[in-house]
Tab-separated table of C-alpha atoms and ligand atoms in Angstrom:
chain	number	residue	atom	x	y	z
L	1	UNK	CA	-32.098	20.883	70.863
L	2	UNK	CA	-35.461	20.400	72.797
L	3	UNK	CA	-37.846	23.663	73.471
L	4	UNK	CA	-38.823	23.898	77.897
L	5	UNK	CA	-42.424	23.558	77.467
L	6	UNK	CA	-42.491	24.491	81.500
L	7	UNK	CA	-41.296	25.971	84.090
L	8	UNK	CA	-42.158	25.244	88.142
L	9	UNK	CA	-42.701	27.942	90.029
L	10	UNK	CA	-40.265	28.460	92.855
L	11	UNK	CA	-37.732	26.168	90.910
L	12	UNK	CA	-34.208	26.503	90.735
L	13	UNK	CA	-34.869	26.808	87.040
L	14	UNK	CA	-36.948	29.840	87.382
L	15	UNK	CA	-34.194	31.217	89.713
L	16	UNK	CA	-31.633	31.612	87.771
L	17	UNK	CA	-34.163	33.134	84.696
L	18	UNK	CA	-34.653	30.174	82.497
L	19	UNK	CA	-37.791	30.314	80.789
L	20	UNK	CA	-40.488	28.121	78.723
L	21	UNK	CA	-39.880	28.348	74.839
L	22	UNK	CA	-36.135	28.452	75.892
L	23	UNK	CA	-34.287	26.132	73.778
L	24	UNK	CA	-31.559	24.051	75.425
L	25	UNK	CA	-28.800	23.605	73.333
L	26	UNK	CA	-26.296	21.786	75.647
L	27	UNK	CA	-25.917	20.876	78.983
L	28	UNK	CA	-22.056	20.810	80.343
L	29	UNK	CA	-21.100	21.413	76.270
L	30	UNK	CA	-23.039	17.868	75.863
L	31	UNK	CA	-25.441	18.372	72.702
L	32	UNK	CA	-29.158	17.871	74.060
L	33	UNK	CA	-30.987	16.179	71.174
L	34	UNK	CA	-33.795	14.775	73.048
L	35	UNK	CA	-35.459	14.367	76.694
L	36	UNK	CA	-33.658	11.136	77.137
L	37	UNK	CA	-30.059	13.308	76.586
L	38	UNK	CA	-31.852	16.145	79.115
L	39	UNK	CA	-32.572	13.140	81.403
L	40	UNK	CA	-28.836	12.140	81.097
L	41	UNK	CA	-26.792	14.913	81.570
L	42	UNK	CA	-29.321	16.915	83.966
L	43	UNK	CA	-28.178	14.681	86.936
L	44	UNK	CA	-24.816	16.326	86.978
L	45	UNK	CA	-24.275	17.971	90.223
L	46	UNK	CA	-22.774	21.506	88.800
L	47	UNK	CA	-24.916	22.077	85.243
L	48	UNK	CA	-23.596	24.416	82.541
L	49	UNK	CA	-27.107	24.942	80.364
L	50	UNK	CA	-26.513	26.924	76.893
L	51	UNK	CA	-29.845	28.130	75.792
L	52	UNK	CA	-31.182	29.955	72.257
L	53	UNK	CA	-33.794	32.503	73.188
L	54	UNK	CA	-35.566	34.311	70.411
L	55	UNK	CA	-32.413	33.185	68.237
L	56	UNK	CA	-29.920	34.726	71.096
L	57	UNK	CA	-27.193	32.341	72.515
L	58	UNK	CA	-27.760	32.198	76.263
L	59	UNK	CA	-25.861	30.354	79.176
L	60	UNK	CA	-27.380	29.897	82.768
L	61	UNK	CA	-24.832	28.170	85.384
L	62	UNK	CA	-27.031	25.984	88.150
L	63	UNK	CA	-25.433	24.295	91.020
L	64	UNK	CA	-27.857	21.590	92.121
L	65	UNK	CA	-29.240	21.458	95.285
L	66	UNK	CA	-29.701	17.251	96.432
L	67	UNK	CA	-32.620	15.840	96.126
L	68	UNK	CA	-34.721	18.747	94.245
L	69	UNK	CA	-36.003	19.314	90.500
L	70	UNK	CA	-34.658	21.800	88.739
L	71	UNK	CA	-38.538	22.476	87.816
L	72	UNK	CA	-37.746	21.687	83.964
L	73	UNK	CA	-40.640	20.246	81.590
L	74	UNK	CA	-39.070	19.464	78.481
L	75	UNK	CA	-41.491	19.701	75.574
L	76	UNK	CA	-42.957	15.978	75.096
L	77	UNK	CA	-40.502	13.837	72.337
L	78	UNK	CA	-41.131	13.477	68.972
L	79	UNK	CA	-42.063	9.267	68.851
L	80	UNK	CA	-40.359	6.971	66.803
L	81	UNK	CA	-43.035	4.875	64.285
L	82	UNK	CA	-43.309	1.341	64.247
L	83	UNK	CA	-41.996	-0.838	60.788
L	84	UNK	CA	-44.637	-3.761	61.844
L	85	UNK	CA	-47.452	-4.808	60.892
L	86	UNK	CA	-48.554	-6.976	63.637
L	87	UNK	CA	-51.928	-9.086	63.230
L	88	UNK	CA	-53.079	-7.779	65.807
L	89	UNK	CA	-51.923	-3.705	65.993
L	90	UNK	CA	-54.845	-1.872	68.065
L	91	UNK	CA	-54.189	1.102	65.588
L	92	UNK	CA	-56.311	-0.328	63.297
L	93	UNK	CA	-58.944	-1.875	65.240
L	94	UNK	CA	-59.689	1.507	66.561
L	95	UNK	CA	-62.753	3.182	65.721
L	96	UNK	CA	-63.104	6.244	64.013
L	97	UNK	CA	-63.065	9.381	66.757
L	98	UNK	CA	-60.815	8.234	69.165
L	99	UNK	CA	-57.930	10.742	70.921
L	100	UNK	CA	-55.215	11.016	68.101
L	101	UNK	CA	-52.320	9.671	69.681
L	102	UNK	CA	-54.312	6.424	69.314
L	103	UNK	CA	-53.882	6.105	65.327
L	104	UNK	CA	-49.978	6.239	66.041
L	105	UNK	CA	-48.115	3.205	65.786
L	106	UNK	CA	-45.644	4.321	68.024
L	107	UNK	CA	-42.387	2.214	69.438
L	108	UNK	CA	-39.407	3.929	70.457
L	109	UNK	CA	-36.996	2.401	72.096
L	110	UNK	CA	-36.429	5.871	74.380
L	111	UNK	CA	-40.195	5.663	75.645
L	112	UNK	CA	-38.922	2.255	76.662
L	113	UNK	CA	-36.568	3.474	78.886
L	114	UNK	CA	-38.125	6.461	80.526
L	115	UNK	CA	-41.876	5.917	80.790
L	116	UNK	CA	-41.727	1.857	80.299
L	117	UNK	CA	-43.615	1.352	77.240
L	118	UNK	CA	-43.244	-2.015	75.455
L	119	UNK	CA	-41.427	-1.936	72.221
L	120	UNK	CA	-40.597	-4.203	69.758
L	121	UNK	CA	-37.153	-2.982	68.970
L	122	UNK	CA	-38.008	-3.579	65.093
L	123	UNK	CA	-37.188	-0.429	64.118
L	124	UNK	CA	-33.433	0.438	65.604
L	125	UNK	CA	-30.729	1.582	64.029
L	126	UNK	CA	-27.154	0.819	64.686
L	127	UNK	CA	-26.998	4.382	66.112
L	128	UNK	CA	-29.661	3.904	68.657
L	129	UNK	CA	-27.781	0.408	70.091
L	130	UNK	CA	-24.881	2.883	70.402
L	131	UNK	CA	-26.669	4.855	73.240
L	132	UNK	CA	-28.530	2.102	74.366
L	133	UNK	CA	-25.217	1.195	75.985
L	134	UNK	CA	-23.511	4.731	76.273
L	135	UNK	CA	-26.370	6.112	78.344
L	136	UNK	CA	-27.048	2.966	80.025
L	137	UNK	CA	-30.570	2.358	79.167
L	138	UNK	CA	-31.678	-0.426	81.575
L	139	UNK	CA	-33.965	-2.066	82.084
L	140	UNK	CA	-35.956	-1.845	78.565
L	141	UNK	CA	-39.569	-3.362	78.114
L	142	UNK	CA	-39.881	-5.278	75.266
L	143	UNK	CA	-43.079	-6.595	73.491
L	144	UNK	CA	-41.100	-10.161	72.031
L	145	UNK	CA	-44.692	-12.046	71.518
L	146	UNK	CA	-42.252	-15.292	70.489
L	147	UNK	CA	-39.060	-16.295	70.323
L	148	UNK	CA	-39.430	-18.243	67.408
L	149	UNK	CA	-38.160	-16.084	64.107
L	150	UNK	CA	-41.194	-17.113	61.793
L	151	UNK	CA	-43.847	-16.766	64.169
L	152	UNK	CA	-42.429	-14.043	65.243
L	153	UNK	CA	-42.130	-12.019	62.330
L	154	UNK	CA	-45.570	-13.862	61.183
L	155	UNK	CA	-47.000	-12.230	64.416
L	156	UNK	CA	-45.494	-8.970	63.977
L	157	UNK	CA	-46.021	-8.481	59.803
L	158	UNK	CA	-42.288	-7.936	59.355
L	159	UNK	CA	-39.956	-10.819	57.256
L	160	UNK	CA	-36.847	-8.114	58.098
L	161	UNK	CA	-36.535	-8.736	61.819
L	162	UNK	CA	-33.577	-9.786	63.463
L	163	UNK	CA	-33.794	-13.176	65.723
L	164	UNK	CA	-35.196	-11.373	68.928
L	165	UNK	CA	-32.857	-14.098	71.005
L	166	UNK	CA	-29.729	-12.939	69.551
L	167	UNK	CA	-30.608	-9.097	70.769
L	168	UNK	CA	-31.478	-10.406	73.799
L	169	UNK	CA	-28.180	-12.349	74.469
L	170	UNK	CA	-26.417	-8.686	73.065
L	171	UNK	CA	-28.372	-7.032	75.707
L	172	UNK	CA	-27.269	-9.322	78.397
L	173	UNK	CA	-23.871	-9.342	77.380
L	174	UNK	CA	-23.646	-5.712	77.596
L	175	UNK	CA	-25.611	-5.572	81.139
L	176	UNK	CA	-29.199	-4.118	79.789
L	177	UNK	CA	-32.072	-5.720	81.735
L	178	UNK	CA	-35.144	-5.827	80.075
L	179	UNK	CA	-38.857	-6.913	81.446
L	180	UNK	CA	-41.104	-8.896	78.561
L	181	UNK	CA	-44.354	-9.363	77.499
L	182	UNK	CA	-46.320	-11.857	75.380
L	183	UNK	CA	-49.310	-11.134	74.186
L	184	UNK	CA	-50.869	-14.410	72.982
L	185	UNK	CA	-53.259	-15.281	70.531
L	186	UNK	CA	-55.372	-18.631	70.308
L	187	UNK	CA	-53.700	-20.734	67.680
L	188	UNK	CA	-50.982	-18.340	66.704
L	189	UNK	CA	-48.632	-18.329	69.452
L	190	UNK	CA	-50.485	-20.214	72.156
L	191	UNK	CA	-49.987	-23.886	73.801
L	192	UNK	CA	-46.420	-25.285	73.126
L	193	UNK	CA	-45.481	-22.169	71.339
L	194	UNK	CA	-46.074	-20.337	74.612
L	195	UNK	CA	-44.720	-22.479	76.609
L	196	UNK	CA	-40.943	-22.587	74.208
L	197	UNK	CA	-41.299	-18.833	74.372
L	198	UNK	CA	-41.407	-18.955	78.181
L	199	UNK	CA	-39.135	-21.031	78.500
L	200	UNK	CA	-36.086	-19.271	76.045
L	201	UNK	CA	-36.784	-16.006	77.881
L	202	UNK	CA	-36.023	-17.349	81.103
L	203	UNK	CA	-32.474	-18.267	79.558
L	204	UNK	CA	-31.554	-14.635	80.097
L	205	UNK	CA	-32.265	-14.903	84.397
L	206	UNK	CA	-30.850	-12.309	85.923
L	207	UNK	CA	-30.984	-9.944	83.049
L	208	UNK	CA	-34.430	-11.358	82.609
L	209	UNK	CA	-36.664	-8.965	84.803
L	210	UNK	CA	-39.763	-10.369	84.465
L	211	UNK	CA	-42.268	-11.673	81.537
L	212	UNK	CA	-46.165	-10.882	81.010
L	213	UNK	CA	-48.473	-13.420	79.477
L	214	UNK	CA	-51.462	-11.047	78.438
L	215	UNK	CA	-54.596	-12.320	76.589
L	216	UNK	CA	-54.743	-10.738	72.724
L	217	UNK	CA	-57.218	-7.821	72.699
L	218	UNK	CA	-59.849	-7.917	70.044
L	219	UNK	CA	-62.357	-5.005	69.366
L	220	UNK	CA	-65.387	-4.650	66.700
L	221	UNK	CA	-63.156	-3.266	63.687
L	222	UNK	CA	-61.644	-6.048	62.419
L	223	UNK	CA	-62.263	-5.382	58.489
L	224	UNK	CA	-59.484	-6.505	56.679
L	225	UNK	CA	-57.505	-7.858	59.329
L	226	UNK	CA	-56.371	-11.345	59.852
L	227	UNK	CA	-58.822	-13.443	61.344
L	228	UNK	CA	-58.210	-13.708	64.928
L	229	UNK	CA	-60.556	-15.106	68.071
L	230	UNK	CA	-60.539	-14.115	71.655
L	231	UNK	CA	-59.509	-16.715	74.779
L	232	UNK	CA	-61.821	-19.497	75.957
L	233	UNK	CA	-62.013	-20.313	79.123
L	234	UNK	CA	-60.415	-23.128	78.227
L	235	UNK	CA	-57.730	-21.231	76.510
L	236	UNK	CA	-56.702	-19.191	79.729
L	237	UNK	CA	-56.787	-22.634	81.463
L	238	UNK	CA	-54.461	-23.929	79.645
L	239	UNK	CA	-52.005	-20.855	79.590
L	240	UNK	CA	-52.203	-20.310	83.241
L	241	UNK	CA	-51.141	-24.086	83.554
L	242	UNK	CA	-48.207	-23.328	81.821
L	243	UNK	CA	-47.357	-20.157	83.759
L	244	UNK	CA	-47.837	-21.534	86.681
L	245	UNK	CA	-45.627	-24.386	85.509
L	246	UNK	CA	-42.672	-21.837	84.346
L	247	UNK	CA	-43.591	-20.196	87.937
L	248	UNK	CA	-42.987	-22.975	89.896
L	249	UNK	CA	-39.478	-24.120	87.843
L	250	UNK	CA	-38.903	-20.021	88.146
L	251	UNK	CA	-38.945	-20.501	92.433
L	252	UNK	CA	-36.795	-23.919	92.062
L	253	UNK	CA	-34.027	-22.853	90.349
L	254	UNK	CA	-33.954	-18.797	91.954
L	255	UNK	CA	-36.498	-18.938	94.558
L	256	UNK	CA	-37.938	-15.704	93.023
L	257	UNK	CA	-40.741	-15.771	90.396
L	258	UNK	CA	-40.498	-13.799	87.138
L	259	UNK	CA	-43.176	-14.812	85.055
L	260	UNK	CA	-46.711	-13.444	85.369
L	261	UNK	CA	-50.332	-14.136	83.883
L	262	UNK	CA	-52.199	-10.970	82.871
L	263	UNK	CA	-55.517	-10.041	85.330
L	264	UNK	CA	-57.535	-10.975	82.035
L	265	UNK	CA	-56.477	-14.570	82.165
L	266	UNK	CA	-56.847	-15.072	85.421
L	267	UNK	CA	-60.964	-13.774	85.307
L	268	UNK	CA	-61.485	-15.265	81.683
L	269	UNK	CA	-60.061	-18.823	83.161
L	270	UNK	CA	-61.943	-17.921	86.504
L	271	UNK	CA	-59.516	-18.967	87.984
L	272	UNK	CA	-58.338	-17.066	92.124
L	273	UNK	CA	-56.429	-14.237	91.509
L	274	UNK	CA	-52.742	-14.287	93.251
L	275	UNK	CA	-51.850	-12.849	97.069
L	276	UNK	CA	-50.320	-9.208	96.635
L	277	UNK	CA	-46.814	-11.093	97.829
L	278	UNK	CA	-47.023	-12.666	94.323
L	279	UNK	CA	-46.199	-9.784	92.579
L	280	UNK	CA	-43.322	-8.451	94.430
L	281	UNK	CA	-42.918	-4.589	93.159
L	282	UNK	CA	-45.756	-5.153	90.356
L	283	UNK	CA	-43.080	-4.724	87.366
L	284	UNK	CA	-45.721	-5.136	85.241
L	285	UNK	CA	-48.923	-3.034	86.946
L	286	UNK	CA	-49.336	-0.637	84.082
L	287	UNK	CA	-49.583	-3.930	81.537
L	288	UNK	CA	-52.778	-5.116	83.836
L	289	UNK	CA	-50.903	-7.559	85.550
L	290	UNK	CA	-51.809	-7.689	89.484
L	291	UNK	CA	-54.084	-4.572	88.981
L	292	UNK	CA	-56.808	-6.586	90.508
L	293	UNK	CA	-55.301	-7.853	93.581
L	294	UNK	CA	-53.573	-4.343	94.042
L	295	UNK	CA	-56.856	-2.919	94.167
L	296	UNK	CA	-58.324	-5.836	96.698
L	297	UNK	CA	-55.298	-5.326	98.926
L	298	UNK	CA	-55.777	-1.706	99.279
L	299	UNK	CA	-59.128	-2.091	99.925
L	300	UNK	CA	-58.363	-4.400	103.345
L	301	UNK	CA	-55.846	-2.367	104.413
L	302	UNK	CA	-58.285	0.673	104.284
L	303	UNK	CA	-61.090	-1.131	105.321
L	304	UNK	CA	-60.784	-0.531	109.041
L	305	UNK	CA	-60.448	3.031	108.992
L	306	UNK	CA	-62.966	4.037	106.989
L	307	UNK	CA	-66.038	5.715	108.638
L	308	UNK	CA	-69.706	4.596	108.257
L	309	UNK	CA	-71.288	5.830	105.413
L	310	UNK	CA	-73.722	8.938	106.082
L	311	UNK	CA	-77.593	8.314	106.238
L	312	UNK	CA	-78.940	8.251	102.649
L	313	UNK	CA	-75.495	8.375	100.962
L	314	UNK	CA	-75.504	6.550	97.907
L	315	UNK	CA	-73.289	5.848	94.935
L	316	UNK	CA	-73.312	4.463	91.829
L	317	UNK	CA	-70.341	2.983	90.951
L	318	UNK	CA	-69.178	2.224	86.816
L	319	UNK	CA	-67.181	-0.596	86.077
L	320	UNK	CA	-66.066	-2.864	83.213
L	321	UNK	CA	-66.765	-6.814	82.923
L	322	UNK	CA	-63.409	-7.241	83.957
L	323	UNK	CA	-63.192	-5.933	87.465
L	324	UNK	CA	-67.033	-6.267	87.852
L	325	UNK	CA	-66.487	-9.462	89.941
L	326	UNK	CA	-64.351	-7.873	92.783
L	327	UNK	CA	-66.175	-4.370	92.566
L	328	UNK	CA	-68.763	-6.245	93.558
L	329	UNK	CA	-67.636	-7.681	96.504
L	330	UNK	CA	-65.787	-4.462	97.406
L	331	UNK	CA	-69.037	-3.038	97.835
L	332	UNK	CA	-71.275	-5.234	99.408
L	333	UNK	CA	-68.823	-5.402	102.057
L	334	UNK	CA	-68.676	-1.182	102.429
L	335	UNK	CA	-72.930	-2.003	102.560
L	336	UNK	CA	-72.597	-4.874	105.225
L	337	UNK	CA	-70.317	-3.148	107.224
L	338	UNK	CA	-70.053	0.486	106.420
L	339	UNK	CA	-73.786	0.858	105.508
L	340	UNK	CA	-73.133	1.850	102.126
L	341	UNK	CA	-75.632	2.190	99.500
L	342	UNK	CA	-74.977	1.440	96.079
L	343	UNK	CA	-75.703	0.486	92.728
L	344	UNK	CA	-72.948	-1.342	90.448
L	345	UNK	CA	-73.822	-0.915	86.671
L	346	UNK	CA	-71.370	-3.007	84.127
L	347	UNK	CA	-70.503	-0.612	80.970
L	348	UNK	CA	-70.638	-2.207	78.135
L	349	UNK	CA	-67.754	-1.022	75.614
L	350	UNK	CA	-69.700	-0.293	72.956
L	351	UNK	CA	-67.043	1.605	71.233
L	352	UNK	CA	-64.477	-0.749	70.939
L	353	UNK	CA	-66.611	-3.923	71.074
L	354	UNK	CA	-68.135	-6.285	73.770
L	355	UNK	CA	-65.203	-8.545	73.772
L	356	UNK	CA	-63.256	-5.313	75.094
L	357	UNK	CA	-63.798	-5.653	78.787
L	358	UNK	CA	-60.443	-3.913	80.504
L	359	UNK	CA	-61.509	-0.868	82.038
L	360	UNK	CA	-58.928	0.989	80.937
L	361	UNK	CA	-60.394	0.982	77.681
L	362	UNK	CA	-63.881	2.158	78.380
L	363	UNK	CA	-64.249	5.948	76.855
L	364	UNK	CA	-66.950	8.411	77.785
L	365	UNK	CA	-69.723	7.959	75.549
L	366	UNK	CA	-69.769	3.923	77.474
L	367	UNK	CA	-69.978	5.637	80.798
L	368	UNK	CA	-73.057	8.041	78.841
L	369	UNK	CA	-74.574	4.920	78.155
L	370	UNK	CA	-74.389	3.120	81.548
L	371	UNK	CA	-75.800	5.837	83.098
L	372	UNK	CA	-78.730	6.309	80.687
L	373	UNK	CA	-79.787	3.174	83.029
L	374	UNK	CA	-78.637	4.570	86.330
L	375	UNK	CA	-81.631	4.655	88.989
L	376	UNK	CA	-79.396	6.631	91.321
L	377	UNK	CA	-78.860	9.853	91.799
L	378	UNK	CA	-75.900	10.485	94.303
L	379	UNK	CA	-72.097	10.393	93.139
L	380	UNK	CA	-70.717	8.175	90.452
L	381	UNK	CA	-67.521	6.807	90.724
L	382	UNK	CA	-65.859	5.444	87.495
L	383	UNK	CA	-62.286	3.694	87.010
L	384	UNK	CA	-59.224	5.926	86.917
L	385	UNK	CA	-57.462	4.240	84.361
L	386	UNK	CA	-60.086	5.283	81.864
L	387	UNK	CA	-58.807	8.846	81.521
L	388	UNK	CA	-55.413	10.113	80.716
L	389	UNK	CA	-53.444	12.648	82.201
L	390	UNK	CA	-55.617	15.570	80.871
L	391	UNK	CA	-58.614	14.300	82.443
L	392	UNK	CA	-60.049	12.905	78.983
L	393	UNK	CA	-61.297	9.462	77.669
L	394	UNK	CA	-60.581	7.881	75.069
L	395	UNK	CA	-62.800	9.740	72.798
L	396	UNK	CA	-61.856	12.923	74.365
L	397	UNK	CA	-65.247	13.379	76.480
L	398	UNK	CA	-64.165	14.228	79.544
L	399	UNK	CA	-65.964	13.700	82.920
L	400	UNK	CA	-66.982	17.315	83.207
L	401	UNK	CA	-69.143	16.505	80.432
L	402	UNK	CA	-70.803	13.630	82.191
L	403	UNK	CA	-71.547	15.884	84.774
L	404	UNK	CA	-73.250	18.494	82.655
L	405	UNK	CA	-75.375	15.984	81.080
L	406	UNK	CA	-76.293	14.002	83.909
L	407	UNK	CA	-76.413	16.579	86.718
L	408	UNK	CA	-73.825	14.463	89.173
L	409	UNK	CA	-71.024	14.857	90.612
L	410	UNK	CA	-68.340	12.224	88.766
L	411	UNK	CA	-65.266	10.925	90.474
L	412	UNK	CA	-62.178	8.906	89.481
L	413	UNK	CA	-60.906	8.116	92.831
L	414	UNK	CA	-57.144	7.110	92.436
L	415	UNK	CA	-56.331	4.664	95.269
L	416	UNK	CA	-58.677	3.435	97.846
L	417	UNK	CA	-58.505	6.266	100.030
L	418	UNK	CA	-59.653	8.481	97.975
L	419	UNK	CA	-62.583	6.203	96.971
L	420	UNK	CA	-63.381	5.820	100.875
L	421	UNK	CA	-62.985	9.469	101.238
L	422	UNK	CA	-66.101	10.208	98.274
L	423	UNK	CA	-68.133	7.165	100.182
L	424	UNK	CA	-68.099	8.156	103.517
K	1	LIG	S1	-45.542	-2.836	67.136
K	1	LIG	FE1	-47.325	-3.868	66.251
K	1	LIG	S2	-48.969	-3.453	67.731
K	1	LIG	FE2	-47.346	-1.938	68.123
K	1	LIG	S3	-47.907	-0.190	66.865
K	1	LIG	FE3	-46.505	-1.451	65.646
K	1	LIG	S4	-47.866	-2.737	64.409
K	1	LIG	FE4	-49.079	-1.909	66.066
């Protein structure tokens, strides 16, 4: 049974009298235990939706029209929990104050599925492999770190794993693609570990979708974790060589590539980032992979139309170490040429640490900070990725209360557009 949390105005939904706090029961007398079974059976072209209202039994007949919602929001899933302990879990090298959902050790294979979120499948029963095939769940995203059982179950704090290659080869046998990730730690799973990893996953080509090489994360709060370090230059060096070596045996063999460096490595190696044709249709974007040269490309493409900047318009424009590099040039090509004014102030993340340098992980009260120092006094643009869908950071400030404080006007423009639209 899942609860409607909503219910779109003008929808076919609303037309025929459904209504939020509605409980849906079944759909075509299939039992609805979750938003992935809504997602399943709601594609049906002729829908027969029993319903408990107030404890009443309720049905509601809906012939779908092609190509339209039926203006459904299903209340949001309960999430599986994680059976890991991984060295390197951000739950508990988060500082105390953050949003809630971030002391969760979530995975669930379902999120996997629907919204793309990397799991580790540690925690599946023999019930949940059952739908994986009977509802088709492909591709998955799965966090596999290294193919290797120790160091794999050394990484992830769990001696009761099963060998991740021998799910794989299951998946593939039973047509599931999956995309990968490896996040890689210096002297863990790093060098000629990273390399065998690399090269086992590609084993699985075509069912292989792709496979992320991110840099480990590492914030402040480390007390009685394992003792980890953050990438070298040298580090990233060395792991982009073997990407790019995995890359180029990737275009031999398929002519397509399928494995890709985080944006991290690439800026901690400083090393050129790759064209936009690299990425094909950025698999990966949401893991920070091509973010960078996604933004760059944009930014040409709306370079020409944008307007010049009006007399005296200035911004000041918040950034993390990360993307500082390319911000920068961003903008002092809008001042050559669009006769922007501007002034570029680096955040520090002083919440999570200064080794934390993503943007996405800056929260509010590292935006307060950076613009305790701001000179300006026009706009001030900050990184979209920073907030969450209901407009909060990480710490649940939101930019509203920037705005308050500071007296000015805060923007998260969401493609370049947008950002051209606030600077001109
Ligand atoms: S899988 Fe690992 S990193 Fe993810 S929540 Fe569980 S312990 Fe933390």
């Amino acid at each position: 049974v899942i609860t409607i949390a909503e219910i779109e105005t003008g929808s076919q939904a609303e037309q025929v009298g459904l209504l939020p706090g509605d409980k849906i029961v079944s759909i075509n007398g299939e039992t609805i235990r979750d938003r992935l079974d809504y997602e399943f059976f709601r594609t049906e072209p002729s829908l027969e939706v029993s319903t408990l209202r107030d404890g009443e039994e309720m049905q509601f007949q809906i012939e779908r029209e092609y190509g339209t919602n039926l203006g459904i929001e299903p209340e949001v899933m309960k999430i599986h929990i994680c059976k890991n302990n991984c060295v390197f879990c951000f739950v508990y090298q988060n500082p105390k104050g953050m949003r809630k959902s971030l002391y969760v050790k979530d995975e669930d294979y379902r999120y996997s599925f629907l919204d793309g979120h990397f799991t580790t499948l540690s925690n599946m029963e023999q019930a949940d492999w059952d739908r994986v095939l009977e509802q088709n769940l492909s591709p998955l995203y799965i966090s596999v770190q290294a193919t290797e059982p120790e160091l794999r179950a050394r990484l992830l704090g769990n001696d009761s794993l099963e060998p991740i290659m021998e799910r794989l080869k299951w998946l593939q046998e039973h047509n599931i693609d999956f995309h990968t990730q490896l996040v890689v730690i210096p002297e863990w799973n790093d060098r000629e570990h990273l390399t065998r990893s690399m090269e086992d996953l590609l084993t699985f080509y075509p069912s292989l979708q792709s496979i992320s090489v991110v840099p480990i994360g590492l914030t402040k709060k480390r007390d009685k974790l394992p003792d980890l370090r953050s990438f070298t230059q040298e580090d990233a060096e060395d792991a982009l060589s073997r990407v790019n070596n995995c890359i180029n045996k990737c275009k031999e063999e398929w002519g397509e590539n399928l494995v890709y460096a985080g944006d991290e490595m690439y800026v901690i190696a400083k090393a050129d980032l790759p064209p936009p044709e690299f990425y094909g249709d950025y698999s990966q974007y949401e893991n920070g992979v091509g973010t960078l040269t996604a933004l760059w490309d944009d930014f040409q493409r709306e370079l020409v139309q944008l307007p010049m900047a009006r007399d005296g318009w200035e911004i000041t424009v918040l950034t993390g170490k990360t993307a500082s590099c390319m911000q920068r040039d961003i903008l002092e090509i809008l001042a050559e040429e669009k006769n922007v004014k501007y002034e570029l102030l680096i955040c520090e993340n002083h919440t999570f640490g200064e080794m934390v340098t993503v943007t996405g992980l800056l929260c509010g009260d590292d935006f307060r900070q950076a613009l305790k120092r701001s000179e300006g006094k026009g706009p001030v643009l900050i990184p979209p990725n920073s907030l969450n869908n209901n407009n909060q950071f990480l710490d649940d400030l939101t930019p509203k209360d920037l705005e308050e404080e500071f007296g000015r006007k805060i923007i998260a423009p969401n493609s370049f557009r947008e950002y051209c639209t606030e600077v001109s």
